[in-house]
Coordinates of C-alpha atoms and ligand atoms in Angstrom, one line a residue:
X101 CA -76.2 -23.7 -23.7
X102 CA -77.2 -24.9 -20.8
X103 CA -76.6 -21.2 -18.9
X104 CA -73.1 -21.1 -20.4
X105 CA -73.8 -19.1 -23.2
X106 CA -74.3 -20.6 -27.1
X107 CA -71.1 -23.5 -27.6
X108 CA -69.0 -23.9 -30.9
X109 CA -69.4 -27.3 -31.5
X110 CA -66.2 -26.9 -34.2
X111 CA -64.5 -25.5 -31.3
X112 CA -65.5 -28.3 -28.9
X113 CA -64.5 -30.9 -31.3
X114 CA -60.8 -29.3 -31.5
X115 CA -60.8 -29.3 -27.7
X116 CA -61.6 -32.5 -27.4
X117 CA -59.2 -33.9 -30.5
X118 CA -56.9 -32.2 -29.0
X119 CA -56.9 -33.3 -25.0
X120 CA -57.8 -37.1 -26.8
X121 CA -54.3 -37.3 -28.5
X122 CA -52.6 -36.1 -25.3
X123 CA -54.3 -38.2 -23.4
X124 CA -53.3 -41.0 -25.3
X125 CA -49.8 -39.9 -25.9
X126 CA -49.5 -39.7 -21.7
X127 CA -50.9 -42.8 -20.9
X128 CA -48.8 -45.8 -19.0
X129 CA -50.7 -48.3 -20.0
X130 CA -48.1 -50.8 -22.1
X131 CA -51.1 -51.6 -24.9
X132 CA -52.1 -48.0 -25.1
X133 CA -48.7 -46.6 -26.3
X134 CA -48.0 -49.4 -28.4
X135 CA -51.3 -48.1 -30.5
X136 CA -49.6 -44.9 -30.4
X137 CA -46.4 -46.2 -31.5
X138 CA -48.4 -47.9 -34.3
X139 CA -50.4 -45.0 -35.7
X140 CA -47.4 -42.9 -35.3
X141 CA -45.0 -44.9 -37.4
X142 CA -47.7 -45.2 -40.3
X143 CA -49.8 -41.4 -39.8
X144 CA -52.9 -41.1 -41.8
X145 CA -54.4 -37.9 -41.9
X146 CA -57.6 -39.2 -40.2
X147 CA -55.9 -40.6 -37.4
X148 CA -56.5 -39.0 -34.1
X149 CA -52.7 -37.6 -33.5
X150 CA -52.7 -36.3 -37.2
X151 CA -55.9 -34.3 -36.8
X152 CA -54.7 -33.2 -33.1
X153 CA -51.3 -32.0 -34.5
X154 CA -53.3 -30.0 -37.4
X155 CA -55.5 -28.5 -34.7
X156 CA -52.6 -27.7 -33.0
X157 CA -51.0 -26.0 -35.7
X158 CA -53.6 -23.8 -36.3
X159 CA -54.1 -22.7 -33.0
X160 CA -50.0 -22.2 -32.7
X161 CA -49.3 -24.8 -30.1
X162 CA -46.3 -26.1 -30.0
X163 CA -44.8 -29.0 -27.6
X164 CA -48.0 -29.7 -26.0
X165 CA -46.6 -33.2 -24.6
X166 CA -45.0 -31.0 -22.1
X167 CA -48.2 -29.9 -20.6
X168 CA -50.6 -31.2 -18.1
X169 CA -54.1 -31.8 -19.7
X170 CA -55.6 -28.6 -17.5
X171 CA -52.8 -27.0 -18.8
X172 CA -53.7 -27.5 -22.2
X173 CA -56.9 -27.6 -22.1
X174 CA -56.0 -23.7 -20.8
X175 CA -53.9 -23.1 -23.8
X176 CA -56.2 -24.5 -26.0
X177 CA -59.4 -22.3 -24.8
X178 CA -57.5 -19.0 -24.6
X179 CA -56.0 -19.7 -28.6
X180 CA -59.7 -20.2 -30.1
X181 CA -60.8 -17.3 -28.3
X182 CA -58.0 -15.5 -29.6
X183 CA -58.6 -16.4 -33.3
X184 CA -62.4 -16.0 -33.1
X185 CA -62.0 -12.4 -32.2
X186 CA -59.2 -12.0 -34.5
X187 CA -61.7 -13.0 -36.9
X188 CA -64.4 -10.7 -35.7
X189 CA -62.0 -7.7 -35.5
X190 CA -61.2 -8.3 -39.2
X191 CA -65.1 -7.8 -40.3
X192 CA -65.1 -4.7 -42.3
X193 CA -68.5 -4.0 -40.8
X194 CA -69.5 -6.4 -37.6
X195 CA -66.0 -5.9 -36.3
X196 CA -65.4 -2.3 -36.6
X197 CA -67.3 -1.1 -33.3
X198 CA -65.0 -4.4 -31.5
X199 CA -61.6 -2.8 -33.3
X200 CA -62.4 0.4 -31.9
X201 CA -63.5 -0.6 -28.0
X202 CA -60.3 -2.0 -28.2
X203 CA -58.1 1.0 -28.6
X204 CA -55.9 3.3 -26.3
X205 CA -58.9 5.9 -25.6
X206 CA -61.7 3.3 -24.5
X207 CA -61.6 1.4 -21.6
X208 CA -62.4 -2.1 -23.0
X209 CA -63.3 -4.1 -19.5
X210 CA -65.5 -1.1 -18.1
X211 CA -67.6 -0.6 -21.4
X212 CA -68.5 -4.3 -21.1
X213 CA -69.3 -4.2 -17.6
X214 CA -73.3 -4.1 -18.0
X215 CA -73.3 -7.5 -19.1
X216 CA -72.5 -8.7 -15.3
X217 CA -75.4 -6.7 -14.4
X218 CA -78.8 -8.6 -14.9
X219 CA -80.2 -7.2 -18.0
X220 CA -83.7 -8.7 -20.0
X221 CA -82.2 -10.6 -22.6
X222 CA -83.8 -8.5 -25.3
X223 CA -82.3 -5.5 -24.0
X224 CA -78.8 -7.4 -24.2
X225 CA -79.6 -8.2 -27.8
X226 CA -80.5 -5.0 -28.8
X227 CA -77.0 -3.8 -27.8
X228 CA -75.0 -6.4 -29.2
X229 CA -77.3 -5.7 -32.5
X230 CA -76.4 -2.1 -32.8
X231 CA -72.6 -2.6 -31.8
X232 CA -72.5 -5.5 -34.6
X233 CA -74.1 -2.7 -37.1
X234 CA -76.8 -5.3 -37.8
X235 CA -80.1 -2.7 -37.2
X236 CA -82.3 -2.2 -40.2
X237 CA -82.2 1.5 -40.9
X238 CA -82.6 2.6 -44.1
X239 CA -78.7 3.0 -45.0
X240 CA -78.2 -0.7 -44.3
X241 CA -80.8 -2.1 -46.1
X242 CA -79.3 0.3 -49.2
X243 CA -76.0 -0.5 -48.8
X244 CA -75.8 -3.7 -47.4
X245 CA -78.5 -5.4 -47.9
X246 CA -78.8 -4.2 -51.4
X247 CA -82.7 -3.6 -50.7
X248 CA -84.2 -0.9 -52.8
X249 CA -85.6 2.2 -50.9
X250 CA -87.1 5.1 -51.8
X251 CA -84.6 7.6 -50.0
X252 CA -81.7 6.8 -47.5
X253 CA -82.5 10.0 -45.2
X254 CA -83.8 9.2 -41.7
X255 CA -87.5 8.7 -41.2
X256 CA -87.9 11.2 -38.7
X257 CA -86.1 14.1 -39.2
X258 CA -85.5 13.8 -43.5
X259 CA -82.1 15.9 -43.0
X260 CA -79.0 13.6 -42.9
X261 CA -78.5 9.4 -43.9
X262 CA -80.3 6.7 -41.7
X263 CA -77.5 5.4 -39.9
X264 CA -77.2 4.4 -36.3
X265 CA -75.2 6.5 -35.2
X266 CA -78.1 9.1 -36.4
X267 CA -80.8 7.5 -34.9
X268 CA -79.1 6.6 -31.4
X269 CA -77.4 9.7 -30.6
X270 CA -77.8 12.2 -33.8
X271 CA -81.5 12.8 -34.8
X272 CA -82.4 16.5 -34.4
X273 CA -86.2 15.2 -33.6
X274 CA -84.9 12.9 -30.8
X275 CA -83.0 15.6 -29.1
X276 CA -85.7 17.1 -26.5
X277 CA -87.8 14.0 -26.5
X278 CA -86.0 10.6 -26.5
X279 CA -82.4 11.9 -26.1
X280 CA -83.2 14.1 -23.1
X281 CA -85.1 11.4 -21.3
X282 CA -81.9 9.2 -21.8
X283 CA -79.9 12.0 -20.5
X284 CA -82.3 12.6 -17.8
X285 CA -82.4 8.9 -16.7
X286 CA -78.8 9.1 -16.5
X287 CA -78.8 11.9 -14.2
X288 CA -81.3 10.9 -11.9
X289 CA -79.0 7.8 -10.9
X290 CA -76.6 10.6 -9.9
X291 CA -79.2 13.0 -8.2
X292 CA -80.2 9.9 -5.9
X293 CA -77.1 8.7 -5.1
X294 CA -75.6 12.4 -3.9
X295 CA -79.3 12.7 -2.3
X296 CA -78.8 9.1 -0.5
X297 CA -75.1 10.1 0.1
X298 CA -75.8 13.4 1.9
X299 CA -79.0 12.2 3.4
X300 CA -81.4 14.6 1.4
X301 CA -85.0 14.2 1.0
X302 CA -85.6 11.0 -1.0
X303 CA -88.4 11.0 -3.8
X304 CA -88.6 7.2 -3.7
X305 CA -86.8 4.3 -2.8
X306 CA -85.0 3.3 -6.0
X307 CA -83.3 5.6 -8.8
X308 CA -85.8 5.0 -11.7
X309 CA -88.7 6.5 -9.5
X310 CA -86.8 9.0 -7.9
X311 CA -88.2 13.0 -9.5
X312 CA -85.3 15.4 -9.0
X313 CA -85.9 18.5 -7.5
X314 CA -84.8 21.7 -8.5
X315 CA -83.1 22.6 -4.9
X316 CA -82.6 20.1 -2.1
X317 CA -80.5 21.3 0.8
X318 CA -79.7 20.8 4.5
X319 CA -76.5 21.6 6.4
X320 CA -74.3 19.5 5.2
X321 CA -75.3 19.9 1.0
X322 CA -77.1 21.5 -1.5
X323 CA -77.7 20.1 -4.5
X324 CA -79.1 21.9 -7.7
X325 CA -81.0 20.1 -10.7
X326 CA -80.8 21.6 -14.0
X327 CA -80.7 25.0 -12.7
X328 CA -79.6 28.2 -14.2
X329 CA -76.5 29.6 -12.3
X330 CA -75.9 33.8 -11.6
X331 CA -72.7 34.8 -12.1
X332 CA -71.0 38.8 -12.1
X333 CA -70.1 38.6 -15.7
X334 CA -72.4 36.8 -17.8
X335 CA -71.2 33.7 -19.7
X336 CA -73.3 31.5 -22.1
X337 CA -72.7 27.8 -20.9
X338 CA -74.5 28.7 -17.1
X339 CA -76.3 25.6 -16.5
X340 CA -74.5 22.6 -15.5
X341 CA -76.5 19.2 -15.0
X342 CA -76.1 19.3 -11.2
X343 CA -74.2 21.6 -9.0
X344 CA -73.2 20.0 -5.5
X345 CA -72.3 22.4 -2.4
X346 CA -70.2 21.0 -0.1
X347 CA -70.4 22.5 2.5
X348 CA -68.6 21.3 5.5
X349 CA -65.4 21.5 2.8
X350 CA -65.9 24.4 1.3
X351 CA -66.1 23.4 -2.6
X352 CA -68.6 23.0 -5.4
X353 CA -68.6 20.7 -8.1
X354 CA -70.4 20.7 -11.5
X355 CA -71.4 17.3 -13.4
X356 CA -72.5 17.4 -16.7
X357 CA -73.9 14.3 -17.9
X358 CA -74.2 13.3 -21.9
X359 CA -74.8 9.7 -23.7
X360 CA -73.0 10.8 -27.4
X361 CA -72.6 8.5 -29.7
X362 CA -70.0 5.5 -28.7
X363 CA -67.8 6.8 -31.3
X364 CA -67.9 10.5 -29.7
X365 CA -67.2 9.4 -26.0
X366 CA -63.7 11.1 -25.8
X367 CA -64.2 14.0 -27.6
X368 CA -67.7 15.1 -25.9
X369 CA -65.8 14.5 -22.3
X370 CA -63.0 16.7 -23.3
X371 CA -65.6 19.4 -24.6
X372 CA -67.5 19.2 -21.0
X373 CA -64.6 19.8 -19.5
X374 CA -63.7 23.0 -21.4
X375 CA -66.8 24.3 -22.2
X376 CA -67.8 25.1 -18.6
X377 CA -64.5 26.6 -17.6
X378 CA -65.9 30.3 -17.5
X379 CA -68.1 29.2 -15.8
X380 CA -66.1 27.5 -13.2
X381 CA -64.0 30.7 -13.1
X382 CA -66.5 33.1 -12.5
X383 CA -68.4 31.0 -9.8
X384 CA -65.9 30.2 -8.2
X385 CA -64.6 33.7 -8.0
X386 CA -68.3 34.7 -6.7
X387 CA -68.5 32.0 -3.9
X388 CA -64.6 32.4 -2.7
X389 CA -64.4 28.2 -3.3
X390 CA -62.7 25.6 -5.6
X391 CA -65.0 24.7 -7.9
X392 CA -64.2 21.8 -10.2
X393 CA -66.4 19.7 -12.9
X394 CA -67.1 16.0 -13.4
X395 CA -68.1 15.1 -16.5
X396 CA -70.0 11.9 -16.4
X397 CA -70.2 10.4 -20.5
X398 CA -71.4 7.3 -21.2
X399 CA -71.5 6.3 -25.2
X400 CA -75.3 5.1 -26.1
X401 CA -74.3 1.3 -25.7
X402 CA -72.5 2.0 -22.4
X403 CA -68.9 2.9 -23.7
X404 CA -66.4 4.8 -21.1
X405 CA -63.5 6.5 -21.9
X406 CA -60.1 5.9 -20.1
X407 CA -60.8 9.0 -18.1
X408 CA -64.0 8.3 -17.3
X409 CA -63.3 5.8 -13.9
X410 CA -60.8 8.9 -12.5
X411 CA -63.7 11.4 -13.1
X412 CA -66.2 9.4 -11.1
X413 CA -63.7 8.3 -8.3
X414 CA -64.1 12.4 -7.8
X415 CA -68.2 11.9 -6.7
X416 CA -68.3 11.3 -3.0
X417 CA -69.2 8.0 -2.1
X418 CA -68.6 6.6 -5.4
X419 CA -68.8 2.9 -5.7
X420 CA -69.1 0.0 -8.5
X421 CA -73.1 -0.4 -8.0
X422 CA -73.1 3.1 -8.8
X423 CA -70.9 2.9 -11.9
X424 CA -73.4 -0.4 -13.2
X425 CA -76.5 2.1 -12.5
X426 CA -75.5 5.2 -14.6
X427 CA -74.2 2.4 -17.2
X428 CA -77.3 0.7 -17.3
X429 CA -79.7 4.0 -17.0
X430 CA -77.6 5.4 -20.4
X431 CA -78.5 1.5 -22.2
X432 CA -81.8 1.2 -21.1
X433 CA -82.4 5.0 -22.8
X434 CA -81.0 3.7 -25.9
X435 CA -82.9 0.8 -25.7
X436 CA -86.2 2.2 -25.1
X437 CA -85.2 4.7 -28.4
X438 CA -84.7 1.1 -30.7
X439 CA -88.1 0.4 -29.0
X440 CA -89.9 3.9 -30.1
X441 CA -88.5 3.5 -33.6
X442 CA -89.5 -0.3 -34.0
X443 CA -86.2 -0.9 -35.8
X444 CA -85.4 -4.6 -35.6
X445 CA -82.1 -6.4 -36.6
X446 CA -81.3 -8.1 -39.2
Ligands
ZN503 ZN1 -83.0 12.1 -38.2

């Protein structure tokens, strides 16, 4: 509270059990430690050096009289932070999407990075809501909630099981609706910056106005917006997101943007990268130039690969506010999808 966040009060009670006995144990005052003397020569289990030593325990502490009280107070912060998410990670359910952000492929700090960005508070929630698995779609209120419901198939499209995953990133009726506006959104914090970067005409002044167009160009760039690309030999994936000419250096680079399902993050980057390789061969055998691609996936509550920071280090004049602005254009789609759907949490 207080701007702080929500406290534990079990956890603030340990705390403060905790620096209390030390305290006491590390005072000089003569009457002080002969009250310790006393209560340790006779423990009860409700006095104060008892509980703190149980406390301790628990949290793994061991020879705490050789700390300083910031010191422990440290120790004794980073342990209950430890065991609360030890405890989260171990929820078959809630924890599962927290388990998995944490593995080798994700990368942990940078998925978690829109929350120093300000956000509404109900757009915050909404995230935190789907990544605990607490939204009420029809599978959860069949499977976990024990509710009975006439079918478990999604509202919309009546094909596959109401899950989230479906709804957020898998609904064949969201595809060229509410999943292409995400996508679009996405790429529109892209299209300005590159515009911004290569001083190219401007639609407006911020991102979330800004009305790509197909073709911008000058003398330094050219930039192409969902545009069909001609190639000698015909090959089927031929239209990248965006296409940027360089030309003062001589190169072209593709970015292909997608928002997949958190779970799908590494496996839809590595398939942008191969699936336009044809194309990269042919076009760059057509315009005598290096061509390369930069495939820029963000999962539907903001998740990044361990790749994904080296990929957009490649876009020229990259920077962290534009990082927190593609993150934050790929969760504000997914939010205003929850919002469409009028799905609430449980
Ligand atoms: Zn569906």
């Amino acid at each position: 509270m207080g701007g702080r966040g929500l406290v534990n009060i079990e956890q603030l009670y340990q705390r403060r059990l905790v620096l209390l006995a030390h305290h006491l144990r590390a005072s000089r005052d003569d009457l002080v430690q002969a009250c310790c003397e006393l209560m340790l020569q006779s423990p009860s289990r409700r006095s104060v050096f008892s509980m703190a030593g149980d406390v301790a325990s628990s949290l793994a502490l061991c020879d705490v009289l050789n700390f300083s009280s910031d010191q422990l107070r440290t120790a004794v912060v980073t342990s209950q932070r430890k065991k609360l998410l030890n405890t989260l990670y171990a929820k078959p359910l809630h924890g599962k999407f927290f388990t998995w952000v944490h593995s080798s492929v994700i990368n942990t700090a940078r998925s978690f990075r829109w929350l120093q960005c300000s956000m509404h508070g109900e757009s915050e929630s909404s995230i935190f809501a789907i990544q605990d698995q607490v939204l009420c779609t029809r599978s959860y209120q069949a499977k976990i909630m024990k509710i009975p419901v006439q079918s478990i198939l999604c509202r919309l499209c009546q094909e596959q099981e109401e899950s989230i995953q479906h709804l957020l990133s898998g609904c064949p009726a969201l595809a060229s609706t509410s999943y292409l506006r995400r996508h679009d959104m996405v790429g529109r914090v892209l299209h300005w910056h590159l515009s911004k970067c290569f001083k190219l005409p401007l639609s407006a002044k911020h991102w979330y106005d800004h009305q790509p167009l197909p073709v911008v160009e000058n003398d330094s760039a050219k930039v192409l917006w969902d545009f069909s690309l001609q190639t000698d030999v015909h090959v089927p994936s031929n239209r990248p997101d965006l296409v940027l000419f360089l030309k003062h250096e001589h190169r072209i680079m593709f970015f292909e943007v997608s928002c997949p399902a958190d779970v799908n993050v590494p496996n839809k980057e590595q398939e942008k990268l191969t699936k336009y390789q044809p194309l990269i061969r042919e076009f760059s055998e057509c315009h005598g130039q290096p061509v390369s691609i930069i495939p820029v996936v963000f999962g539907h509550s903001g998740v990044v690969s361990v790749h994904q920071q080296d990929y957009l280090k490649q876009i020229p004049n990259y920077n962290e506010n534009l990082f927190n602005s593609l993150q934050k254009a790929a969760i504000l789609g997914t939010v205003n999808i929850l919002t469409s759907l009028n799905i609430g949490c449980t």
